[in-house]
Amino acid sequence: MVAVAFNPARQKAGYFYVWMAAVCALVAFGGFAPTYWLQLPASTFVGPSLLHLHGALFFAWTMLLLSQTALAANGRLDHHRAWGLVGISLATTMIVIGLAAAINTLTTGLAAGYGDSARAFFILPVSAISLFAGFFVAAIVSIQRHRPEAHKRLILLATISLLQAAMGRVFFVLATGGGPGLRPGLGSPPPVSIGLVSGLILELMIVAGIIYDWRTRDRPHPVWLIGAIVMTAVILLRGPLSTTPAWLAFADALAHIGG
């Protein structure tokens, strides 16, 4: 059996991603706790079974990320690669179920008479899922091209984009006061602007990655910079785009599919 020597500095750098993954898991659980996790044991959650599947898949992603970063940090790359195949299947399912859940919320809002407010709000989950899908595909391409440094940063970017829903629920609870059975999708859709501050707050995790790179590599990896530009552009532009005739027509088209 061949002994493999690991660079201590590289191992130390690897644990940064473990901590980042832990923060992602905490944000995911904490953000959804008032409107989902704490409602389950109290039997106050109101919603279709699709939302339970959605919650299980998306939280499983954060747990898989935490496990994967720990495996990589400890040099267990064979296990990391094997579980990576599970990650591909999980991510693909998440995209499909996430879009289905967003369409379900849209059709519920339209049936309740919320009209363009529901159509406009639809841009928040769709943009987050699209960011996740884009970053994840880029991560797969990067690992196929043997660029592990880009890969791990892209996976984190994909996860951060998903956390917009969890962070948005924090502001939802602050705005409504929370309560048994209360969650987004049951009442009038909040304004799209609710996703502006929550999305930008999450970009502090990207800032943390940039600072860490500066301290350990003397320069930030381009993935962080490109990811920050893309995510910021989406967060800033989706508000104005959500009320355009083109977006409202697109939302209606998907609502008919869901209906």
Coordinates of N, CA and C in Angstrom, one line a residue, residues 21 42 69 94 198 206 257:
A21 N -19.3 25.0 4.6 CA -20.4 24.0 4.5 C -21.2 24.0 5.7
A42 N -45.2 20.1 15.6 CA -46.5 20.7 16.1 C -47.7 20.4 15.2
T69 N -17.0 17.9 1.9 CA -15.9 18.8 2.3 C -15.0 18.2 3.4
M94 N -33.2 17.9 -7.4 CA -33.5 19.2 -6.7 C -34.0 20.2 -7.7
S198 N -31.7 40.0 1.5 CA -31.3 38.7 1.9 C -30.3 38.1 0.9
I206 N -19.3 34.9 0.0 CA -18.4 35.0 -1.1 C -17.2 35.9 -0.7
I257 N -48.6 24.8 -17.4 CA -48.0 23.5 -17.4 C -48.3 22.9 -16.0

